[in-house]
Coordinates of C-alpha atoms in Angstrom, one line a residue:
Chain A
X1 CA 21.3 8.6 -18.1
X2 CA 22.2 5.6 -16.1
X3 CA 19.0 3.9 -14.8
X4 CA 18.8 0.9 -12.5
X5 CA 15.5 -0.9 -12.1
X6 CA 15.0 -3.2 -9.2
X7 CA 12.6 -6.1 -9.8
X8 CA 11.1 -9.1 -8.0
X9 CA 10.0 -12.5 -9.2
X10 CA 6.5 -13.0 -7.7
X11 CA 3.5 -15.4 -7.9
X12 CA 1.1 -14.4 -10.6
X13 CA -1.9 -12.6 -9.2
X14 CA -4.3 -15.3 -10.4
X15 CA -2.5 -17.8 -8.1
X16 CA -4.3 -19.5 -5.2
X17 CA -2.1 -19.3 -2.2
X18 CA -1.6 -22.3 0.1
X19 CA 0.6 -22.5 3.2
X20 CA 3.6 -24.8 3.2
X21 CA 4.0 -27.7 5.6
X22 CA 6.3 -25.7 7.9
X23 CA 3.6 -23.2 8.3
X24 CA 5.8 -20.2 7.8
X25 CA 5.7 -19.6 4.0
X26 CA 3.7 -20.5 1.0
X27 CA 3.6 -23.7 -1.0
X28 CA 5.1 -22.7 -4.3
X29 CA 4.6 -26.1 -6.1
X30 CA 1.6 -25.1 -8.2
X31 CA 2.4 -21.5 -8.6
X32 CA 3.6 -19.7 -11.7
X33 CA 5.9 -16.8 -11.1
X34 CA 6.1 -13.6 -13.1
X35 CA 7.8 -10.2 -13.1
X36 CA 6.0 -8.2 -10.4
X37 CA 3.3 -6.2 -12.3
X38 CA 4.4 -2.9 -10.7
X39 CA 8.0 -3.6 -11.8
X40 CA 6.9 -3.9 -15.4
X41 CA 5.8 -0.2 -15.0
X42 CA 9.2 0.7 -13.6
X43 CA 11.0 -1.1 -16.5
X44 CA 8.7 0.7 -19.0
X45 CA 9.5 4.1 -17.5
X46 CA 13.2 3.4 -17.6
X47 CA 13.0 2.4 -21.3
X48 CA 10.9 5.5 -22.2
X49 CA 13.5 7.7 -20.4
X50 CA 16.3 6.0 -22.2
X51 CA 14.6 6.3 -25.6
X52 CA 14.0 10.1 -25.0
X53 CA 17.3 11.0 -23.4
X54 CA 19.8 8.2 -24.1
X55 CA 21.6 6.1 -21.5
X56 CA 21.6 2.6 -20.2
X57 CA 19.1 0.5 -18.3
X58 CA 20.3 -2.2 -15.8
X59 CA 17.8 -4.5 -14.0
X60 CA 18.7 -6.0 -10.7
X61 CA 17.0 -8.6 -8.6
X62 CA 17.7 -10.4 -5.4
X63 CA 16.3 -13.9 -5.3
X64 CA 16.5 -17.6 -6.1
X65 CA 17.8 -18.9 -9.4
X66 CA 14.3 -18.9 -11.0
X67 CA 14.1 -15.1 -10.6
X68 CA 16.5 -14.9 -13.7
X69 CA 13.3 -15.4 -15.8
X70 CA 12.0 -12.1 -14.6
X71 CA 15.3 -10.5 -15.5
X72 CA 15.0 -12.0 -19.0
X73 CA 11.5 -10.5 -19.3
X74 CA 12.9 -7.1 -18.5
X75 CA 15.7 -7.6 -20.9
X76 CA 13.2 -8.7 -23.6
X77 CA 11.3 -5.5 -23.0
X78 CA 14.5 -3.6 -23.8
X79 CA 16.7 -3.3 -20.7
X80 CA 20.4 -3.5 -21.6
X81 CA 21.9 -5.8 -18.9
X82 CA 21.0 -7.5 -15.7
X83 CA 22.4 -8.3 -12.3
X84 CA 21.2 -11.3 -10.3
X85 CA 22.0 -11.1 -6.6
X86 CA 22.0 -14.6 -5.1
X87 CA 22.0 -15.3 -1.4
X88 CA 21.7 -18.5 0.7
X89 CA 20.5 -16.7 3.7
X90 CA 17.9 -14.2 2.3
X91 CA 14.6 -14.5 4.2
X92 CA 12.7 -11.6 2.6
X93 CA 13.0 -9.0 5.4
X94 CA 12.6 -5.5 3.8
X95 CA 15.6 -4.0 5.6
X96 CA 18.0 -6.7 4.7
X97 CA 16.7 -6.8 1.1
X98 CA 17.2 -3.0 0.8
X99 CA 20.6 -3.1 2.3
X100 CA 21.8 -5.8 -0.2
X101 CA 20.3 -3.9 -3.1
X102 CA 21.8 -0.5 -2.0
X103 CA 25.2 -2.1 -1.5
X104 CA 25.1 -3.4 -5.1
X105 CA 23.6 -0.2 -6.6
X106 CA 26.3 1.9 -4.7
X107 CA 29.0 0.1 -6.7
X108 CA 27.6 1.3 -10.0
X109 CA 27.1 4.8 -11.3
X110 CA 23.4 5.8 -11.5
X111 CA 21.2 8.8 -12.0
X112 CA 17.9 7.1 -11.2
X113 CA 16.8 4.0 -9.4
X114 CA 13.3 2.7 -10.3
X115 CA 11.1 0.2 -8.4
X116 CA 7.5 -0.9 -8.6
X117 CA 5.7 0.6 -5.7
X118 CA 5.2 -2.7 -4.1
X119 CA 5.8 -6.4 -4.7
X120 CA 2.5 -8.2 -4.9
X121 CA 3.7 -11.0 -2.7
X122 CA 4.9 -9.4 0.5
X123 CA 3.0 -6.1 -0.1
X124 CA 5.2 -4.1 2.2
X125 CA 5.9 -1.1 -0.1
X126 CA 9.1 -0.6 1.9
X127 CA 12.3 -1.5 -0.1
X128 CA 12.4 1.6 -2.4
X129 CA 12.3 4.1 0.4
X130 CA 14.8 2.1 2.5
X131 CA 17.2 2.0 -0.5
X132 CA 16.8 5.8 -0.8
X133 CA 17.9 6.2 2.8
X134 CA 20.8 3.7 2.5
X135 CA 22.0 5.5 -0.6
X136 CA 21.5 8.9 0.9
X137 CA 19.4 10.1 -2.0
X138 CA 15.8 11.4 -2.1
X139 CA 12.9 8.9 -2.8
X140 CA 9.4 9.5 -4.1
X141 CA 7.0 6.6 -3.8
X142 CA 3.7 5.7 -5.6
X143 CA 4.5 7.9 -8.6
X144 CA 2.0 8.3 -11.5
X145 CA 3.8 11.0 -13.4
X146 CA 7.6 11.6 -13.9
X147 CA 9.7 14.2 -15.7
X148 CA 13.5 14.3 -15.7
X149 CA 15.3 17.4 -16.8
X150 CA 19.1 17.2 -16.4
X151 CA 19.8 16.8 -12.7
X152 CA 16.3 17.6 -11.6
X153 CA 13.1 15.7 -11.5
X154 CA 9.4 16.3 -11.0
X155 CA 7.1 13.5 -9.9
X156 CA 3.4 13.2 -9.3
X157 CA 2.8 11.1 -6.2
X158 CA -0.7 9.5 -5.5
X159 CA -2.1 10.4 -2.1
X160 CA -5.6 10.1 -0.6
X161 CA -7.9 12.2 -2.7
X162 CA -5.3 13.7 -5.0
X163 CA -1.7 14.1 -5.9
X164 CA 1.4 15.7 -4.5
X165 CA 3.7 17.4 -6.9
X166 CA 7.3 16.6 -5.7
X167 CA 10.4 18.2 -7.1
X168 CA 13.7 16.5 -6.4
X169 CA 17.4 16.4 -7.3
X170 CA 19.1 13.4 -9.0
X171 CA 20.2 10.8 -8.2
X172 CA 16.9 9.6 -6.7
X173 CA 14.8 6.6 -6.1
X174 CA 11.3 6.4 -7.6
X175 CA 8.6 3.8 -7.0
X176 CA 6.1 3.4 -9.9
X177 CA 2.3 3.1 -9.5
X178 CA -0.2 1.9 -12.0
X179 CA -1.1 4.8 -14.3
X180 CA 2.4 6.0 -14.8
X181 CA 2.5 4.3 -18.2
X182 CA 1.3 1.2 -20.1
X183 CA 4.1 -1.4 -20.1
X184 CA 5.0 -2.8 -23.5
X185 CA 4.9 -6.5 -24.2
X186 CA 8.2 -8.0 -25.2
X187 CA 8.2 -8.8 -29.0
X188 CA 9.8 -11.8 -30.6
X189 CA 12.9 -9.8 -31.6
X190 CA 13.2 -8.6 -28.0
X191 CA 12.9 -12.1 -26.6
X192 CA 15.6 -13.4 -29.0
X193 CA 17.9 -10.5 -28.1
X194 CA 17.4 -11.0 -24.4
X195 CA 19.0 -14.4 -24.6
X196 CA 22.3 -12.8 -25.7
X197 CA 22.2 -9.9 -23.1
X198 CA 24.5 -10.2 -20.1
X199 CA 23.1 -11.4 -16.7
X200 CA 25.8 -11.0 -14.1
X201 CA 25.4 -13.2 -11.1
X202 CA 26.7 -11.9 -7.8
X203 CA 26.8 -13.9 -4.6
X204 CA 25.8 -11.7 -1.7
X205 CA 25.5 -12.2 2.0
X206 CA 22.2 -10.8 3.2
X207 CA 22.7 -9.8 6.8
X208 CA 20.8 -7.9 9.4
X209 CA 17.2 -9.1 9.1
X210 CA 15.2 -7.0 11.4
X211 CA 12.0 -9.1 11.2
X212 CA 11.0 -12.7 10.8
X213 CA 7.8 -14.2 9.5
X214 CA 7.3 -16.8 12.2
X215 CA 4.0 -18.1 11.0
X216 CA 1.6 -17.9 8.1
X217 CA -2.1 -18.6 8.1
X218 CA -5.1 -18.4 5.8
X219 CA -7.5 -15.5 6.4
X220 CA -10.7 -16.4 8.2
X221 CA -12.8 -18.1 5.6
X222 CA -16.0 -16.3 4.5
X223 CA -19.0 -18.4 3.9
X224 CA -21.7 -17.6 1.4
X225 CA -24.5 -15.6 3.2
X226 CA -28.0 -15.5 2.0
X227 CA -29.6 -14.6 -1.3
X228 CA -32.3 -12.0 -0.6
X229 CA -35.4 -11.7 -2.8
X230 CA -35.5 -8.0 -3.4
X231 CA -34.2 -4.6 -2.5
X232 CA -36.6 -4.1 0.5
X233 CA -35.4 -7.3 2.1
X234 CA -31.8 -6.2 1.5
X235 CA -32.3 -2.9 3.1
X236 CA -34.1 -4.6 6.0
X237 CA -31.0 -6.9 6.5
X238 CA -28.5 -4.1 6.3
X239 CA -30.5 -2.0 8.7
X240 CA -31.7 -4.5 11.3
X241 CA -29.3 -7.5 11.0
X242 CA -25.9 -6.1 10.0
X243 CA -26.7 -2.7 11.4
X244 CA -24.5 -0.9 8.9
X245 CA -26.9 1.7 7.6
Chain B
X1 CA 11.1 3.0 26.9
X2 CA 8.0 4.5 25.3
X3 CA 5.5 4.0 22.5
X4 CA 5.6 6.8 20.0
X5 CA 2.5 7.4 17.8
X6 CA 2.7 9.7 14.8
X7 CA -0.3 12.0 14.7
X8 CA -1.3 12.6 11.1
X9 CA -3.3 15.6 10.0
X10 CA -4.6 17.1 6.9
X11 CA -6.2 20.5 6.2
X12 CA -5.9 21.5 9.8
X13 CA -7.6 18.4 11.2
X14 CA -6.3 15.2 12.8
X15 CA -7.1 12.2 10.7
X16 CA -9.4 9.4 12.0
X17 CA -6.6 7.0 11.5
X18 CA -4.5 8.9 14.1
X19 CA -7.1 8.0 16.8
X20 CA -7.1 4.4 15.6
X21 CA -3.3 4.3 16.0
X22 CA -3.4 6.0 19.3
X23 CA -5.9 3.5 20.7
X24 CA -3.7 0.6 19.4
X25 CA -0.6 2.4 20.9
X26 CA -2.4 2.7 24.3
X27 CA -3.1 -1.0 24.4
X28 CA 0.5 -1.9 23.4
X29 CA 1.9 0.5 26.1
X30 CA -0.3 -1.0 28.8
X31 CA 1.0 -4.4 27.9
X32 CA 4.6 -3.2 28.0
X33 CA 4.0 -1.1 31.2
X34 CA 5.1 2.1 29.5
X35 CA 3.7 5.4 28.3
X36 CA 2.3 6.7 25.0
X37 CA 3.8 9.8 23.3
X38 CA 1.9 11.3 20.4
X39 CA 4.1 13.3 18.0
X40 CA 2.7 16.1 16.0
X41 CA 4.8 17.5 13.2
X42 CA 4.1 20.5 11.0
X43 CA 4.1 24.3 11.0
X44 CA 1.9 25.9 13.6
X45 CA 0.0 22.7 14.6
X46 CA -0.2 23.4 18.4
X47 CA -4.0 23.7 18.3
X48 CA -4.3 20.0 17.3
X49 CA -2.5 18.8 20.4
X50 CA -5.3 19.0 22.9
X51 CA -7.4 16.2 21.3
X52 CA -4.7 13.6 21.5
X53 CA -4.8 13.1 25.2
X54 CA -8.5 11.9 24.9
X55 CA -7.4 8.9 23.0
X56 CA -4.7 7.7 25.4
X57 CA -1.6 9.9 24.9
X58 CA 0.3 10.5 28.2
X59 CA 2.4 13.1 26.4
X60 CA 1.9 15.1 23.3
X61 CA 5.1 16.3 21.6
X62 CA 4.7 19.2 19.1
X63 CA 7.5 19.8 16.6
X64 CA 6.9 23.0 14.6
X65 CA 9.2 23.9 11.8
X66 CA 8.5 25.9 8.6
X67 CA 10.2 23.2 6.6
X68 CA 7.6 20.7 7.8
X69 CA 4.6 22.6 6.5
X70 CA 4.2 20.0 3.8
X71 CA 5.1 16.4 4.3
X72 CA 8.5 15.3 3.1
X73 CA 9.9 11.8 3.4
X74 CA 13.4 13.0 4.4
X75 CA 12.3 15.9 6.6
X76 CA 9.8 13.8 8.6
X77 CA 12.2 10.8 9.0
X78 CA 15.0 13.1 10.2
X79 CA 12.7 14.9 12.7
X80 CA 11.3 11.7 14.1
X81 CA 14.8 10.2 14.5
X82 CA 15.7 12.8 17.0
X83 CA 12.5 12.3 18.9
X84 CA 12.9 8.5 19.0
X85 CA 16.2 8.9 20.7
X86 CA 15.2 11.7 23.1
X87 CA 12.1 9.7 24.2
X88 CA 13.8 6.3 24.1
X89 CA 11.0 5.0 22.0
X90 CA 11.1 1.3 21.3
X91 CA 7.8 1.0 19.5
X92 CA 6.7 3.4 16.8
X93 CA 3.2 3.3 15.3
X94 CA 2.0 5.1 12.2
X95 CA -1.1 4.8 10.0
X96 CA -0.7 2.9 6.7
X97 CA -1.8 5.9 4.8
X98 CA 0.0 7.4 1.8
X99 CA 2.1 9.3 4.3
X100 CA 2.7 6.5 6.7
X101 CA 3.5 3.9 4.0
X102 CA 6.0 6.3 2.5
X103 CA 7.6 7.4 5.7
X104 CA 7.8 4.2 7.9
X105 CA 10.4 2.4 5.7
X106 CA 12.7 5.5 5.4
X107 CA 12.5 5.9 9.1
X108 CA 13.3 2.2 9.7
X109 CA 16.4 2.4 7.4
X110 CA 17.6 5.5 9.3
X111 CA 17.3 4.1 12.8
X112 CA 17.9 0.4 12.2
X113 CA 14.4 -0.7 13.0
X114 CA 12.3 -3.6 11.7
X115 CA 9.1 -2.9 10.0
X116 CA 5.7 -4.5 9.9
X117 CA 3.7 -2.7 7.2
X118 CA -0.1 -2.4 6.8
X119 CA -0.8 -4.4 10.0
X120 CA -4.2 -5.6 11.0
X121 CA -3.4 -7.1 14.4
X122 CA -1.0 -6.1 17.1
X123 CA 0.2 -7.8 20.3
X124 CA 3.1 -8.0 22.6
X125 CA 5.2 -11.0 23.5
X126 CA 8.4 -11.2 25.5
X127 CA 8.5 -7.4 25.7
X128 CA 8.3 -6.9 21.9
X129 CA 5.7 -6.2 19.3
X130 CA 4.2 -9.0 17.4
X131 CA 2.2 -8.1 14.3
X132 CA -0.1 -9.8 11.9
X133 CA -0.4 -8.5 8.4
X134 CA -2.1 -9.5 5.1
X135 CA 0.2 -10.6 2.3
X136 CA -0.6 -11.6 -1.3
X137 CA -3.3 -8.8 -1.0
X138 CA -5.0 -10.8 1.8
X139 CA -4.8 -14.3 0.3
X140 CA -2.8 -15.2 3.5
X141 CA -1.7 -13.6 6.7
X142 CA 1.8 -13.4 8.0
X143 CA 2.8 -13.2 11.7
X144 CA 5.8 -10.9 12.0
X145 CA 8.3 -11.0 14.9
X146 CA 11.0 -8.4 15.4
X147 CA 14.8 -8.9 15.8
X148 CA 15.5 -5.2 16.3
X149 CA 15.4 -3.2 19.5
X150 CA 13.1 -0.6 17.9
X151 CA 10.0 -1.9 16.3
X152 CA 7.9 0.0 13.8
X153 CA 4.4 -0.8 12.5
X154 CA 2.1 1.0 10.1
X155 CA -1.6 0.2 10.8
X156 CA -4.1 -0.4 8.1
X157 CA -6.9 2.2 8.2
X158 CA -10.4 1.2 9.3
X159 CA -9.2 -2.0 11.1
X160 CA -8.3 -0.8 14.6
X161 CA -11.2 0.8 16.5
X162 CA -10.6 4.3 17.9
X163 CA -11.7 4.5 21.6
X164 CA -11.7 7.4 23.9
X165 CA -9.5 6.7 27.0
X166 CA -8.5 10.0 28.5
X167 CA -4.9 10.4 29.7
X168 CA -2.9 13.4 30.7
X169 CA -1.9 14.4 27.2
X170 CA 0.7 16.9 28.6
X171 CA 1.8 19.1 25.7
X172 CA 5.5 19.7 25.2
X173 CA 7.2 21.4 22.4
X174 CA 10.2 19.8 20.9
X175 CA 12.9 21.1 18.6
X176 CA 13.0 19.3 15.3
X177 CA 15.5 19.7 12.6
X178 CA 14.3 18.4 9.3
X179 CA 17.9 18.5 7.8
X180 CA 18.6 18.7 4.1
X181 CA 15.5 17.9 2.1
X182 CA 16.2 16.9 -1.5
X183 CA 12.6 16.0 -2.5
X184 CA 10.1 18.8 -1.8
X185 CA 6.3 18.8 -2.1
X186 CA 5.6 21.9 -4.3
X187 CA 1.9 21.5 -4.7
X188 CA -1.0 19.3 -3.7
X189 CA -3.6 18.8 -6.3
X190 CA -7.1 17.5 -5.3
X191 CA -8.6 15.0 -7.6
X192 CA -11.5 16.4 -9.6
X193 CA -14.9 15.7 -8.1
X194 CA -13.5 13.0 -5.8
X195 CA -15.1 13.0 -2.4
X196 CA -13.9 10.1 -0.5
X197 CA -10.7 8.0 -0.5
X198 CA -11.2 4.3 -1.1
X199 CA -8.8 2.8 1.5
X200 CA -10.2 4.9 4.3
X201 CA -13.9 4.9 3.4
X202 CA -16.5 3.2 5.7
X203 CA -18.6 2.1 2.7
X204 CA -17.4 1.2 -0.8
X205 CA -19.6 0.7 -3.8
X206 CA -17.7 -1.0 -6.7
X207 CA -18.7 -1.7 -10.3
X208 CA -17.5 -4.3 -12.7
X209 CA -17.6 -5.3 -16.3
X210 CA -21.2 -6.4 -16.1
X211 CA -22.1 -2.7 -16.4
X212 CA -21.2 -3.0 -20.1
X213 CA -20.0 0.5 -20.7
X214 CA -18.3 3.4 -18.9
X215 CA -21.4 5.7 -18.9
X216 CA -23.4 3.1 -17.0
X217 CA -21.1 3.7 -14.0
X218 CA -23.5 6.5 -13.0
X219 CA -25.7 3.9 -11.2
X220 CA -22.7 3.0 -9.0
X221 CA -21.9 6.7 -8.4
X222 CA -25.5 7.5 -7.6
X223 CA -25.7 4.7 -5.0
X224 CA -22.4 5.8 -3.6
X225 CA -23.6 9.3 -3.2
X226 CA -26.7 8.3 -1.2
X227 CA -24.6 6.1 1.1
X228 CA -21.7 8.6 1.4
X229 CA -19.5 5.9 0.0
X230 CA -16.3 5.8 -2.0
X231 CA -16.5 4.4 -5.6
X232 CA -14.4 1.4 -6.5
X233 CA -13.9 -0.6 -9.7
X234 CA -12.7 -4.0 -10.8
X235 CA -9.5 -4.5 -12.7
X236 CA -11.3 -5.2 -16.0
X237 CA -13.1 -1.9 -15.8
X238 CA -9.9 0.0 -15.1
X239 CA -8.0 -1.8 -17.8
X240 CA -10.8 -0.9 -20.2
X241 CA -10.2 2.7 -19.4
X242 CA -13.7 3.3 -17.9
X243 CA -12.4 4.3 -14.5
X244 CA -9.1 5.7 -13.1
X245 CA -6.4 3.4 -11.7
X246 CA -6.9 5.0 -8.3
X247 CA -10.3 3.4 -8.0
X248 CA -9.1 -0.2 -8.6
X249 CA -9.8 -2.7 -5.9
X250 CA -7.8 -5.9 -5.8
X251 CA -4.3 -7.3 -5.9
X252 CA -2.9 -4.7 -8.3
X253 CA -5.1 -2.0 -6.9
X254 CA -6.2 -1.1 -3.4
X255 CA -6.9 -3.5 -0.6
X256 CA -10.0 -2.2 1.3
X257 CA -11.6 -3.2 4.6
X258 CA -14.7 -1.1 4.9
X259 CA -17.7 -1.8 7.1
X260 CA -19.8 -2.4 4.0
X261 CA -18.7 -3.3 0.5
X262 CA -21.3 -3.4 -2.3
X263 CA -20.1 -5.3 -5.5
X264 CA -22.2 -4.5 -8.5
X265 CA -21.9 -6.6 -11.6
X266 CA -18.5 -7.9 -10.4
X267 CA -18.0 -11.6 -10.9
X268 CA -15.3 -12.0 -8.3
X269 CA -12.0 -12.9 -9.8
X270 CA -9.5 -14.2 -7.3
X271 CA -7.3 -11.1 -7.4
X272 CA -10.4 -8.9 -6.8
X273 CA -11.7 -11.1 -3.9
X274 CA -8.2 -10.8 -2.3
X275 CA -8.6 -7.0 -2.2
X276 CA -12.0 -6.8 -0.5
X277 CA -12.6 -10.0 1.5
X278 CA -11.7 -8.4 4.8
X279 CA -14.7 -6.1 4.5
X280 CA -17.0 -6.5 7.4
X281 CA -20.2 -7.0 5.3
X282 CA -20.3 -7.7 1.6
X283 CA -23.3 -7.3 -0.6
X284 CA -23.2 -8.7 -4.2
X285 CA -25.6 -7.8 -7.0
X286 CA -25.1 -9.9 -10.1
X287 CA -27.3 -11.6 -12.6
X288 CA -25.2 -14.7 -12.7
X289 CA -26.2 -16.9 -9.6
X290 CA -23.0 -18.9 -10.0
X291 CA -20.7 -15.8 -9.8
X292 CA -17.8 -16.4 -7.3
X293 CA -18.6 -13.1 -5.6
X294 CA -21.7 -14.7 -4.0
X295 CA -19.4 -17.2 -2.2
X296 CA -18.0 -14.3 0.0
X297 CA -21.1 -12.1 0.2
X298 CA -23.2 -11.8 3.3
X299 CA -26.2 -10.7 1.2
X300 CA -26.7 -11.3 -2.4
X301 CA -29.3 -10.3 -5.0
X302 CA -29.4 -12.3 -8.2
X303 CA -30.7 -9.8 -10.7
X304 CA -30.0 -7.2 -13.4
X305 CA -27.9 -4.4 -11.9
X306 CA -29.7 -1.9 -14.1
X307 CA -33.0 -2.7 -12.4
X308 CA -31.8 -3.5 -8.9
X309 CA -29.3 -0.7 -8.3
X310 CA -31.5 2.3 -9.2
X311 CA -34.3 0.8 -7.0
X312 CA -31.9 0.3 -4.2
X313 CA -30.7 3.9 -4.5
X314 CA -34.3 5.3 -4.5
X315 CA -35.3 3.1 -1.5
X316 CA -32.2 4.1 0.4
X317 CA -32.9 7.8 -0.2
X318 CA -36.2 7.3 1.7
X319 CA -34.5 5.6 4.6
X320 CA -31.3 7.7 4.8
X321 CA -32.0 11.2 3.5

């Protein structure tokens, strides 16, 4: 089975976010970047499928030069090869991102394309489903259970208050949610091997951005409220001051 | 030109988020000087149409098709595409629910539209939608402008207030063709014993590592039951296997904006605060007076959760039940 996993290099979730001096992005100077946590789950699922059924796992990212370190993390976990899509005019718009990824994926043979269900920077949860449409294949998002049997698949998708059981034909796009598996940590042998695995850099033009982030701001600051003495004072405040109960 | 709002329903009832999206759509349409079309898709959903006019729909389009009985990404996207062109819709609003978050991107890719996902503020400038949306799980807010003719936004549940504003709500049936569906929902399984969904709940009661062990979560559940609240959990508690992943609040879990968020024995790691700081009121109960959670809480009790929470539950029973 040929599996492609699309990943993104994102700020660690422990990062404090500051706005850059242009006011339209974040200041990345003090931030450490990691493989997007949901993408770790996607890589793990690909490796499990390969271990069970044979095949090859290719990881793909679109991003700046430093995103190669997330590709190396995926290679150290056990992926076979990597593709780094590089662009001078990529602004992060989901549509343009998905188009560039789908164009590259379409040049390869694939049975399954896996994503994390969202990147923890932009939080749009959009690129996987868009890639599905651009490739003309079905997509199932927010998946917490996956079975592949020949050219058919069955996924459990998390919805409000339960799960949808979705049956689909391959090739397909799947986005992984926490709970699908427990991602492995790369071991020393994996890390050493990853250094020798191929990372193919491809220059791409990212065209057709449909949206622009024109400004970024910090959320309204919350200030500490009051410490109440006991439960009855708390109930009084909730009832008469906040009026929420 | 028109504003198209997808009416979402479950178990034969319109969802509350549909009225929120309709109210927002009405406001956008008034600014653009155009009309609001609500779109109902399903199989035999005519009876739901009459309610939509009350919240500002000029027109209610009903697309019945047996293939749309259950939601499907491809089928819904295909059906909406034809309605977008027949109605000349330039703005499409959905709710950022499991359905809306799945569907909106596929639709955008199909019709060449830009997307603002999980939006918390909407406005109009120069005849186009302008949206604000939390990124980095709410650590910052992006302002999104569109370069495309058709603009799509999914709206975060619980943020836009639903307001009655009766319009004609003229019901029309439309032919919808869901096309070739390659991913089909075969079954919908309800989670065992779960009453309320986290991201749509008005009140959320969450527990953290300070509860010491999984069994002690019953004090959180009891309080949630009295309040009719959803139960949430910190990442530490989910990683320890005490609670399911679906209950996690924070940057690698759910981002919630309830009216009331009660954090019990949660210290307030930055990734947790990101996921709940947009709640209207926050109550923190923690024995460590220096816990970061108190810096964002409207009301705090410094004390042992095992004493405070059962008392709170009992006292609330007297007030509420």
